[in-house]
Amino acid sequence: MKASIIITSYNYAQYIERSIRSCLSQKFPEDQFEVIVVDDASTDNTIEILEKFSSHKNFRYILNEKNVGVAESANSGIKACFGRYFIRVDADDYIHDQLLFLLSFYLEANHDAFCVSCDYWLVDEFENKIKRKYAETDPVSCGIMYRTDLILKHGLYDPRFRHREEEELRHRLAEYYRAHHLRLPLYRYRMHDSNKTKDTDALAKYFDFINELHSPDAT
């Protein structure tokens, strides 16, 4: 199998159906990709929504018994996936129908790339475009296609991180992390009141944790 899409979710029932449909609607051979949802012990009706897609042969889901955070949930999806490449999509976001084709084609043509990211649009609750963002200057944790074997070889996400897990990964794997960027806005980052990135206290906490772990003086 060529590619896996991993969606991590916690209490995003109001958005996740849109996310899954965009992933299953890829213009890509159905037998060459899969969509895996890792639900992090949601307390809303997320599971009912996931069951709607059970008839799709290339869709499956994993249910965490307890809430473990985004990093460990992403790791569960990576360990379970069959794709040569994988990409993460947040449950409140969605993607362009050519994303898998273009990013996998790029990795096939550029063997020195550890991963490739795409640009993204910030969109509002009604999916109106707000602003185009460039992955090179404003990276996010999703919309990045990785070579699965290299992530498994060099290290998964640090399960201690509930925010900034991608940033920590870049620091830790800097020696191997040759990130390429495709300047096409193929990802849609939805802005709403419960975005994780609006939790400034948590973001600051994990920023300090990254510095503690990876500063030149760290032992």
Tab-separated table of C-alpha atoms in Angstrom:
chain	number	residue	atom	x	y	z
A	1	MET	CA	0.000	0.000	0.000
A	2	LYS	CA	1.310	3.414	-0.899
A	3	ALA	CA	-0.189	5.859	1.602
A	4	SER	CA	-1.970	6.075	4.937
A	5	ILE	CA	-3.949	9.007	6.308
A	6	ILE	CA	-4.013	9.145	10.103
A	7	ILE	CA	-6.675	11.235	11.820
A	8	THR	CA	-6.361	11.781	15.564
A	9	SER	CA	-9.481	12.955	17.340
A	10	TYR	CA	-10.807	13.916	20.740
A	11	ASN	CA	-14.386	15.182	21.040
A	12	TYR	CA	-14.534	16.573	17.502
A	13	ALA	CA	-17.793	14.900	16.478
A	14	GLN	CA	-19.061	18.104	14.897
A	15	TYR	CA	-16.129	18.210	12.453
A	16	ILE	CA	-14.815	14.698	11.976
A	17	GLU	CA	-17.288	13.535	9.341
A	18	ARG	CA	-16.162	16.326	7.009
A	19	SER	CA	-12.554	15.394	7.663
A	20	ILE	CA	-13.079	11.693	6.932
A	21	ARG	CA	-15.060	12.365	3.756
A	22	SER	CA	-12.298	14.566	2.383
A	23	CYS	CA	-9.790	11.807	3.082
A	24	LEU	CA	-11.858	9.032	1.528
A	25	SER	CA	-12.563	11.224	-1.536
A	26	GLN	CA	-8.947	11.335	-2.650
A	27	LYS	CA	-8.331	10.949	-6.371
A	28	PHE	CA	-6.099	7.987	-5.698
A	29	PRO	CA	-6.574	4.233	-6.232
A	30	GLU	CA	-8.700	2.975	-3.352
A	31	ASP	CA	-6.552	-0.117	-2.869
A	32	GLN	CA	-3.432	2.058	-2.539
A	33	PHE	CA	-4.439	4.140	0.474
A	34	GLU	CA	-6.173	3.803	3.812
A	35	VAL	CA	-7.723	6.133	6.364
A	36	ILE	CA	-7.165	5.365	10.048
A	37	VAL	CA	-8.893	7.316	12.815
A	38	VAL	CA	-7.426	7.116	16.309
A	39	ASP	CA	-10.066	8.285	18.760
A	40	ASP	CA	-8.563	9.420	22.050
A	41	ALA	CA	-11.380	8.287	24.373
A	42	SER	CA	-13.917	10.849	23.170
A	43	THR	CA	-16.973	11.432	25.339
A	44	ASP	CA	-19.192	12.814	22.562
A	45	ASN	CA	-20.825	10.843	19.716
A	46	THR	CA	-17.641	10.441	17.661
A	47	ILE	CA	-17.885	6.633	17.653
A	48	GLU	CA	-21.365	6.735	16.113
A	49	ILE	CA	-19.942	8.812	13.273
A	50	LEU	CA	-16.994	6.473	12.776
A	51	GLU	CA	-19.353	3.521	12.448
A	52	LYS	CA	-21.017	5.223	9.467
A	53	PHE	CA	-17.846	4.615	7.463
A	54	SER	CA	-17.337	0.976	8.441
A	55	SER	CA	-18.430	-0.217	4.994
A	56	HIS	CA	-15.401	1.404	3.357
A	57	LYS	CA	-12.748	-1.249	2.833
A	58	ASN	CA	-9.932	1.268	3.241
A	59	PHE	CA	-11.248	2.776	6.488
A	60	ARG	CA	-10.700	1.613	10.055
A	61	TYR	CA	-10.485	3.114	13.502
A	62	ILE	CA	-8.694	2.591	16.791
A	63	LEU	CA	-10.347	3.441	20.119
A	64	ASN	CA	-8.084	4.435	22.989
A	65	GLU	CA	-9.314	3.111	26.342
A	66	LYS	CA	-8.129	6.304	28.028
A	67	ASN	CA	-7.111	9.762	26.875
A	68	VAL	CA	-3.386	9.681	26.107
A	69	GLY	CA	-2.858	12.816	24.027
A	70	VAL	CA	-2.175	13.561	20.385
A	71	ALA	CA	1.424	12.309	20.234
A	72	GLU	CA	0.716	8.841	21.572
A	73	SER	CA	-2.475	8.620	19.509
A	74	ALA	CA	-0.530	9.505	16.356
A	75	ASN	CA	2.052	6.855	17.243
A	76	SER	CA	-0.701	4.229	17.497
A	77	GLY	CA	-1.859	5.130	14.007
A	78	ILE	CA	1.656	5.035	12.584
A	79	LYS	CA	2.372	1.625	14.104
A	80	ALA	CA	-0.890	0.268	12.712
A	81	CYS	CA	-0.645	1.724	9.205
A	82	PHE	CA	0.332	-0.202	6.068
A	83	GLY	CA	1.321	2.738	3.874
A	84	ARG	CA	4.813	3.337	2.569
A	85	TYR	CA	4.046	6.964	3.392
A	86	PHE	CA	1.728	8.473	5.972
A	87	ILE	CA	0.222	11.877	6.592
A	88	ARG	CA	-1.634	13.239	9.603
A	89	VAL	CA	-4.900	15.150	9.348
A	90	ASP	CA	-6.569	16.727	12.369
A	91	ALA	CA	-10.199	15.769	12.935
A	92	ASP	CA	-11.379	19.367	12.586
A	93	ASP	CA	-9.511	19.935	9.303
A	94	TYR	CA	-9.929	18.603	5.770
A	95	ILE	CA	-7.858	18.177	2.615
A	96	HIS	CA	-7.837	18.726	-1.146
A	97	ASP	CA	-8.696	15.649	-3.212
A	98	GLN	CA	-5.250	15.644	-4.902
A	99	LEU	CA	-3.207	15.764	-1.713
A	100	LEU	CA	-2.215	12.091	-1.622
A	101	PHE	CA	-1.349	11.976	-5.313
A	102	LEU	CA	0.825	15.077	-5.306
A	103	LEU	CA	2.705	14.504	-2.056
A	104	SER	CA	3.368	10.805	-2.703
A	105	PHE	CA	4.526	11.624	-6.238
A	106	TYR	CA	6.922	14.184	-4.764
A	107	LEU	CA	8.455	11.690	-2.331
A	108	GLU	CA	8.849	9.123	-5.092
A	109	ALA	CA	10.764	11.682	-7.169
A	110	ASN	CA	12.895	13.041	-4.297
A	111	HIS	CA	14.544	10.219	-2.395
A	112	ASP	CA	16.542	12.595	-0.204
A	113	ALA	CA	13.354	13.949	1.383
A	114	PHE	CA	12.544	12.623	4.837
A	115	CYS	CA	9.136	14.246	4.443
A	116	VAL	CA	7.291	16.818	2.363
A	117	SER	CA	4.809	19.395	3.610
A	118	CYS	CA	2.226	21.379	1.688
A	119	ASP	CA	0.903	24.886	2.182
A	120	TYR	CA	-2.515	25.380	3.715
A	121	TRP	CA	-5.497	27.667	3.862
A	122	LEU	CA	-6.894	28.940	7.126
A	123	VAL	CA	-10.664	28.566	6.832
A	124	ASP	CA	-13.534	29.628	9.070
A	125	GLU	CA	-16.429	27.575	10.455
A	126	PHE	CA	-18.210	27.865	7.099
A	127	GLU	CA	-15.111	26.804	5.120
A	128	ASN	CA	-14.509	30.282	3.743
A	129	LYS	CA	-10.845	30.894	3.062
A	130	ILE	CA	-9.255	33.397	5.436
A	131	LYS	CA	-5.572	33.363	4.584
A	132	ARG	CA	-3.032	31.235	2.743
A	133	LYS	CA	-0.167	30.044	4.914
A	134	TYR	CA	3.220	28.730	3.807
A	135	ALA	CA	4.521	25.571	5.448
A	136	GLU	CA	8.134	26.695	5.193
A	137	THR	CA	7.564	29.749	7.388
A	138	ASP	CA	4.478	28.707	9.398
A	139	PRO	CA	4.722	24.926	9.863
A	140	VAL	CA	1.930	22.947	11.508
A	141	SER	CA	1.810	19.356	12.704
A	142	CYS	CA	-0.442	18.072	9.912
A	143	GLY	CA	-0.287	18.152	6.130
A	144	ILE	CA	3.194	16.595	6.179
A	145	MET	CA	3.786	13.300	4.371
A	146	TYR	CA	6.485	11.114	5.904
A	147	ARG	CA	8.321	8.006	4.851
A	148	THR	CA	6.912	5.515	7.340
A	149	ASP	CA	10.040	3.361	7.530
A	150	LEU	CA	12.229	6.343	8.464
A	151	ILE	CA	9.921	7.509	11.253
A	152	LEU	CA	9.817	3.985	12.670
A	153	LYS	CA	13.591	3.742	12.391
A	154	HIS	CA	14.595	7.097	13.853
A	155	GLY	CA	11.830	7.720	16.370
A	156	LEU	CA	8.135	8.355	16.776
A	157	TYR	CA	6.494	11.281	18.539
A	158	ASP	CA	7.380	11.788	22.187
A	159	PRO	CA	4.236	10.593	24.025
A	160	ARG	CA	4.776	13.177	26.762
A	161	PHE	CA	3.756	15.954	24.362
A	162	ARG	CA	0.101	17.003	24.077
A	163	HIS	CA	1.071	20.118	22.118
A	164	ARG	CA	4.031	20.978	19.855
A	165	GLU	CA	4.723	17.266	19.251
A	166	GLU	CA	5.794	17.966	15.658
A	167	GLU	CA	8.143	20.726	16.751
A	168	GLU	CA	9.801	18.402	19.259
A	169	LEU	CA	10.172	15.734	16.567
A	170	ARG	CA	11.970	18.189	14.287
A	171	HIS	CA	14.433	19.099	17.034
A	172	ARG	CA	15.111	15.489	18.001
A	173	LEU	CA	15.485	14.178	14.459
A	174	ALA	CA	17.301	17.210	13.052
A	175	GLU	CA	20.158	15.047	11.768
A	176	TYR	CA	17.763	13.024	9.592
A	177	TYR	CA	14.873	15.449	9.134
A	178	ARG	CA	15.297	16.725	5.571
A	179	ALA	CA	11.994	18.476	5.100
A	180	HIS	CA	10.896	19.466	1.625
A	181	HIS	CA	7.992	21.774	0.863
A	182	LEU	CA	5.505	21.731	-1.965
A	183	ARG	CA	4.105	25.209	-2.481
A	184	LEU	CA	0.555	24.132	-3.121
A	185	PRO	CA	-2.204	24.831	-0.565
A	186	LEU	CA	-3.640	21.323	-0.262
A	187	TYR	CA	-4.559	21.383	3.447
A	188	ARG	CA	-7.449	23.221	5.095
A	189	TYR	CA	-6.847	24.342	8.683
A	190	ARG	CA	-10.148	25.182	10.317
A	191	MET	CA	-10.247	28.082	12.777
A	192	HIS	CA	-12.779	27.808	15.607
A	193	ASP	CA	-13.176	28.514	19.305
A	194	SER	CA	-11.729	25.192	20.485
A	195	ASN	CA	-8.533	25.072	18.395
A	196	LYS	CA	-5.703	23.549	20.395
A	197	THR	CA	-3.432	26.354	19.246
A	198	LYS	CA	-5.540	28.828	21.252
A	199	ASP	CA	-4.412	27.236	24.516
A	200	THR	CA	-1.504	29.630	24.986
A	201	ASP	CA	-0.581	28.357	28.447
A	202	ALA	CA	-0.165	24.800	27.192
A	203	LEU	CA	1.778	25.964	24.140
A	204	ALA	CA	4.163	27.918	26.376
A	205	LYS	CA	4.564	24.946	28.716
A	206	TYR	CA	5.560	22.578	25.926
A	207	PHE	CA	7.774	25.186	24.276
A	208	ASP	CA	9.745	25.336	27.528
A	209	PHE	CA	9.804	21.543	27.660
A	210	ILE	CA	11.326	21.383	24.166
A	211	ASN	CA	14.019	23.868	25.198
A	212	GLU	CA	14.681	21.854	28.336
A	213	LEU	CA	15.111	18.644	26.328
A	214	HIS	CA	17.040	19.977	23.351
A	215	SER	CA	19.017	23.006	24.494
A	216	PRO	CA	22.811	22.714	24.022
A	217	ASP	CA	23.202	22.385	27.791
A	218	ALA	CA	20.683	19.564	28.141
A	219	THR	CA	22.159	16.282	29.337
